[in-house]
XYZ file of C-alpha atoms in Angstrom:
350
model
C 29.863 -68.946 30.029
C 29.754 -65.077 29.931
C 26.896 -63.123 28.825
C 26.966 -61.345 25.530
C 27.481 -57.617 25.652
C 24.930 -55.223 24.832
C 25.889 -53.297 22.180
C 22.375 -51.581 21.701
C 22.823 -47.709 22.666
C 20.906 -46.592 25.576
C 17.648 -44.752 24.939
C 17.523 -41.122 25.712
C 15.316 -40.650 28.805
C 11.899 -39.163 27.684
C 11.464 -35.806 29.002
C 8.898 -35.668 32.129
C 6.210 -33.525 33.101
C 8.753 -31.639 34.905
C 10.952 -30.826 31.968
C 7.832 -29.729 30.047
C 6.973 -27.131 32.913
C 10.291 -25.763 32.949
C 10.300 -25.089 29.292
C 7.115 -23.320 29.444
C 8.284 -21.165 32.189
C 11.345 -20.369 30.394
C 8.810 -19.235 27.542
C 6.932 -17.403 29.981
C 10.072 -15.516 30.986
C 11.216 -14.836 27.517
C 7.698 -13.610 26.533
C 7.493 -11.184 29.589
C 11.366 -10.095 28.624
C 10.099 -9.345 25.166
C 7.217 -7.490 26.388
C 9.412 -5.313 28.920
C 11.570 -4.615 26.076
C 8.640 -3.649 23.621
C 6.998 -1.204 26.181
C 10.647 0.145 26.448
C 10.896 0.550 22.788
C 7.608 2.174 22.430
C 8.578 4.877 25.162
C 11.565 5.630 23.319
C 9.583 6.026 20.218
C 7.244 8.417 21.838
C 10.123 10.516 23.183
C 11.793 10.621 19.616
C 8.285 11.686 18.150
C 7.935 14.392 20.574
C 11.557 15.924 19.961
C 12.178 15.102 15.960
C 8.745 16.601 15.063
C 9.694 19.961 16.659
C 12.711 20.015 14.426
C 10.435 20.495 11.294
C 10.634 24.109 10.113
C 7.580 26.334 10.433
C 5.259 27.415 13.255
C 2.527 25.215 14.044
C 0.016 27.940 14.889
C 0.562 29.294 11.358
C 0.471 26.095 9.832
C -2.993 25.699 11.775
C -4.505 28.777 10.530
C -3.461 27.866 6.932
C -1.773 31.235 6.209
C -4.944 33.119 7.221
C -3.639 36.633 8.337
C -3.722 37.055 11.885
C -2.741 39.838 14.421
C 0.537 38.951 16.404
C -2.122 39.115 19.424
C -4.406 36.364 17.831
C -1.206 34.268 17.100
C -0.197 34.515 20.708
C -3.474 33.273 21.960
C -3.574 30.448 19.697
C -0.073 29.339 20.487
C -1.492 29.546 24.078
C -4.438 27.351 23.221
C -2.138 24.957 21.591
C 0.171 24.922 24.965
C 3.197 26.051 22.562
C 4.173 28.931 25.194
C 4.961 26.475 27.730
C 8.278 25.439 28.719
C 10.001 22.798 26.485
C 9.559 19.984 29.278
C 6.128 20.910 30.270
C 5.133 20.470 26.646
C 6.819 17.191 26.813
C 5.252 15.831 29.864
C 1.978 16.867 28.597
C 2.581 15.235 25.354
C 3.543 11.870 26.915
C 0.487 11.778 29.234
C -1.849 12.360 26.470
C -0.268 9.853 24.075
C -0.466 7.271 27.225
C -4.238 8.332 26.878
C -4.628 7.929 23.336
C -5.079 11.510 22.810
C -2.974 12.743 19.848
C -4.557 16.146 19.840
C -6.807 17.905 17.050
C -6.166 17.700 13.296
C -5.244 21.096 11.861
C -6.758 20.329 8.638
C -9.881 18.324 9.748
C -10.549 20.031 13.015
C -11.095 16.643 14.453
C -9.313 14.238 16.952
C -6.472 12.655 15.776
C -7.572 9.350 17.152
C -10.865 9.505 15.570
C -9.294 10.127 12.162
C -7.059 7.114 12.526
C -9.905 4.754 13.528
C -11.776 5.663 10.487
C -8.424 4.955 8.520
C -7.482 1.689 10.094
C -10.293 -0.460 8.544
C -9.383 0.604 4.657
C -5.520 -0.085 5.234
C -6.493 -3.343 6.944
C -8.431 -4.544 4.121
C -5.627 -3.716 1.777
C -2.737 -5.117 3.800
C -4.824 -8.174 5.026
C -5.631 -8.995 1.375
C -2.142 -8.421 0.225
C -0.248 -10.625 2.823
C -2.800 -13.391 2.408
C -1.999 -13.671 -1.351
C 1.679 -12.865 -0.831
C 2.191 -15.642 1.657
C 0.188 -17.937 -0.333
C 2.018 -17.193 -3.427
C 5.266 -17.023 -1.956
C 5.196 -20.191 -0.025
C 3.851 -22.314 -3.097
C 6.514 -20.933 -5.596
C 9.210 -21.134 -2.774
C 8.655 -24.771 -2.002
C 8.395 -26.029 -5.631
C 11.267 -23.996 -6.607
C 13.346 -25.577 -3.795
C 12.278 -29.033 -4.268
C 12.993 -28.359 -7.963
C 16.103 -26.626 -7.427
C 18.038 -25.811 -10.521
C 15.048 -26.444 -13.026
C 13.456 -23.969 -15.463
C 10.815 -23.221 -12.921
C 13.215 -22.271 -10.026
C 15.277 -19.811 -12.197
C 11.994 -18.136 -13.846
C 10.328 -17.579 -10.482
C 13.103 -16.395 -8.536
C 14.294 -14.063 -11.258
C 10.888 -12.723 -11.347
C 10.505 -12.013 -7.841
C 14.036 -10.609 -7.562
C 13.078 -8.065 -10.544
C 9.770 -7.131 -8.950
C 11.320 -6.916 -5.241
C 13.582 -4.404 -6.877
C 11.019 -2.184 -8.101
C 9.839 1.003 -6.644
C 6.473 0.440 -5.043
C 5.228 3.884 -6.477
C 6.578 3.339 -9.855
C 4.764 -0.140 -10.301
C 1.626 1.464 -8.969
C 1.361 4.250 -11.544
C 2.476 1.820 -14.239
C -0.652 -0.063 -13.344
C -2.534 2.798 -13.040
C -1.731 3.998 -16.209
C -2.169 0.813 -17.898
C -5.309 -0.822 -16.506
C -7.171 2.076 -15.016
C -6.602 5.115 -17.461
C -6.142 2.453 -20.733
C -3.100 2.625 -22.950
C -3.596 1.822 -26.796
C -5.606 -1.324 -27.437
C -5.572 -1.978 -23.432
C -8.772 -0.451 -22.077
C -9.411 1.022 -18.658
C -10.959 -1.569 -16.823
C -10.377 -0.480 -13.132
C -10.986 2.393 -11.049
C -8.446 4.962 -10.983
C -8.812 6.214 -7.482
C -10.421 5.446 -3.914
C -12.247 2.702 -2.137
C -15.584 3.314 -3.161
C -17.596 5.276 -5.725
C -20.085 8.027 -4.438
C -22.808 5.788 -6.185
C -21.518 2.483 -4.453
C -24.365 -0.070 -4.450
C -25.434 -1.730 -0.706
C -25.379 -5.020 0.386
C -23.640 -7.895 -1.178
C -22.867 -5.890 -4.357
C -20.799 -3.489 -2.067
C -18.361 -6.002 -1.532
C -18.012 -6.673 -5.304
C -17.522 -2.962 -5.841
C -14.721 -2.599 -3.341
C -12.956 -5.655 -4.712
C -13.304 -3.913 -8.039
C -11.549 -0.879 -6.514
C -9.127 -3.204 -4.472
C -7.426 -5.061 -7.389
C -4.650 -2.796 -8.619
C -3.755 -1.503 -5.081
C -3.408 -4.957 -4.001
C -1.759 -6.410 -6.971
C 0.862 -3.779 -6.771
C 1.506 -4.567 -2.809
C 1.460 -8.265 -3.740
C 4.049 -8.057 -6.586
C 6.640 -6.218 -4.196
C 5.830 -8.198 -1.121
C 5.795 -11.913 -2.130
C 9.385 -12.286 -2.992
C 10.547 -12.107 0.698
C 8.607 -15.214 1.376
C 9.449 -17.125 -2.152
C 13.253 -16.617 -1.117
C 13.266 -17.326 2.549
C 11.009 -20.322 2.009
C 12.945 -21.512 -1.017
C 16.366 -20.935 1.222
C 15.041 -22.696 4.479
C 13.605 -25.850 2.388
C 16.881 -26.270 0.631
C 18.588 -26.529 4.138
C 16.265 -29.075 5.244
C 16.225 -31.208 2.008
C 20.032 -31.907 2.901
C 19.096 -33.123 6.528
C 19.473 -36.644 7.575
C 15.840 -37.100 8.422
C 14.934 -36.124 4.756
C 17.316 -38.810 3.651
C 15.916 -41.745 6.075
C 12.537 -40.734 4.877
C 12.877 -41.122 1.314
C 14.927 -44.477 2.107
C 12.082 -45.824 4.054
C 10.145 -45.869 0.596
C 7.947 -42.695 1.263
C 6.565 -41.104 -2.021
C 8.554 -37.928 -2.777
C 5.472 -35.775 -2.387
C 4.716 -37.260 1.024
C 8.409 -36.587 2.291
C 7.826 -32.954 1.249
C 4.289 -32.160 2.629
C 5.051 -34.183 5.938
C 8.574 -33.856 6.873
C 10.573 -30.879 5.091
C 7.998 -28.223 4.385
C 6.594 -28.180 8.176
C 10.347 -27.458 9.501
C 11.065 -24.770 6.459
C 8.063 -23.094 7.480
C 9.443 -21.664 10.827
C 11.514 -18.905 9.449
C 8.565 -17.936 7.446
C 6.045 -17.745 10.128
C 8.124 -15.109 12.074
C 8.666 -13.227 8.857
C 4.872 -12.881 8.507
C 4.376 -11.495 11.753
C 7.280 -9.090 11.139
C 6.230 -7.692 7.696
C 2.656 -7.161 9.291
C 3.985 -4.286 10.998
C 6.202 -3.084 8.130
C 3.488 -3.484 5.182
C 1.278 -1.133 7.237
C 3.947 1.500 6.843
C 4.844 0.241 3.367
C 1.451 0.826 2.091
C 1.927 4.694 2.256
C 2.943 4.782 -1.255
C 0.557 2.341 -2.532
C -2.259 4.177 -0.973
C -1.055 7.454 -2.092
C -0.754 6.226 -5.538
C -4.390 5.038 -5.713
C -5.862 7.251 -3.277
C -6.726 4.688 -1.044
C -8.202 6.173 2.219
C -5.959 4.400 4.862
C -3.522 5.439 7.407
C -0.867 5.573 4.485
C -2.878 8.436 2.502
C -3.525 10.314 5.843
C -0.012 10.442 6.787
C 0.953 11.883 3.283
C -1.699 14.353 3.514
C -0.316 15.337 7.085
C 3.058 15.836 5.751
C 1.790 17.805 2.850
C -0.275 20.371 5.491
C 1.905 19.975 7.598
C -0.553 18.679 10.094
C 1.881 18.042 12.898
C -0.868 16.606 14.876
C -1.616 13.893 12.431
C 1.802 13.316 11.755
C 2.912 12.446 15.323
C -0.385 10.111 15.907
C 0.122 8.193 12.659
C 3.993 7.836 13.387
C 3.394 6.548 16.853
C 0.635 3.881 15.551
C 2.699 2.635 12.947
C 5.977 2.317 14.857
C 3.944 0.597 17.737
C 2.559 -1.979 15.123
C 5.918 -2.802 14.092
C 7.338 -3.149 17.427
C 4.341 -5.359 18.751
C 4.682 -7.881 15.627
C 8.253 -7.800 16.124
C 7.992 -9.076 19.636
C 4.907 -11.563 18.677
C 7.693 -12.769 16.065
C 10.203 -13.828 18.546
C 7.754 -15.409 21.078
C 5.806 -17.361 18.415
C 9.586 -18.591 17.125
C 10.579 -19.588 20.468
C 7.077 -21.506 20.959
C 7.298 -23.394 17.724
C 10.627 -24.446 17.589
C 11.481 -27.090 20.329
C 15.409 -26.509 19.886
C 15.169 -22.618 21.032
C 12.223 -23.336 23.571
C 14.402 -25.939 25.677
C 17.487 -23.671 25.428
């Protein structure tokens, strides 16, 4: 009598310690390659900054004096002190070496080192961008998850439509509109928020100071959130719609799991991967995109500093802030690539 054939499929071999070490070595090599690419990109930004800003019309020496009448001899002496009388390649090498040391020169307007000005303005920008990013991500993920799970419902259509409209609105126009309505006041609507700045001259001390800053933060943060959150909503909605059609979601439902549990434990974690990378990428871009918001509300951050430098023109400040913002974007893009490879086992094992 012959034995019955075994019709059960053979189980896939479990990944051993060697496979895990090989996967993590692959991630490390990938991270080092990305870091090398980021360093190269930052180097290209430094090179482009030097040559592009020298195409701007005007004499930096005259801009430094703010049109104060000087004799030709005095202008020549000033150009010598600024290194403008050196050959172009010598100026370039000096600029690269100073940038590596984080020496961006001295501001024409403030007569202070640019790196000190940037250090003072980073804090307010991070308060605005950080608060706006947390609210944008939370709001976008919640609405995107609910819109995808109730695909085609009234909530889906309304939330997606509103987010698309706000995403299409120019940031400076929305900021001016909110400033006019809720700060200056229109008709029966009183002005309940400050019109400019991060704090008043008579700002209180202690815990009340945080409430004072939060009161100034409402309109700038609302403007930034209204324009940014749509990206997270749309990406989360699209990712979750893809996950809903997967076999593992159908299997989880067939096992009798509640709909809320299927969404929370199975579908949403996998749909979060693209959104996580988008958060890292947008951190860099939002810092640069806050220029218009900070300008409209006179928020004392990097964006306002860059705008004031353009008005000057203050070439040293323009170069320094441009390099800092571009470096932030490059670093965040690199982290996004590495984090995505670490979080997604399909990519990590590739």
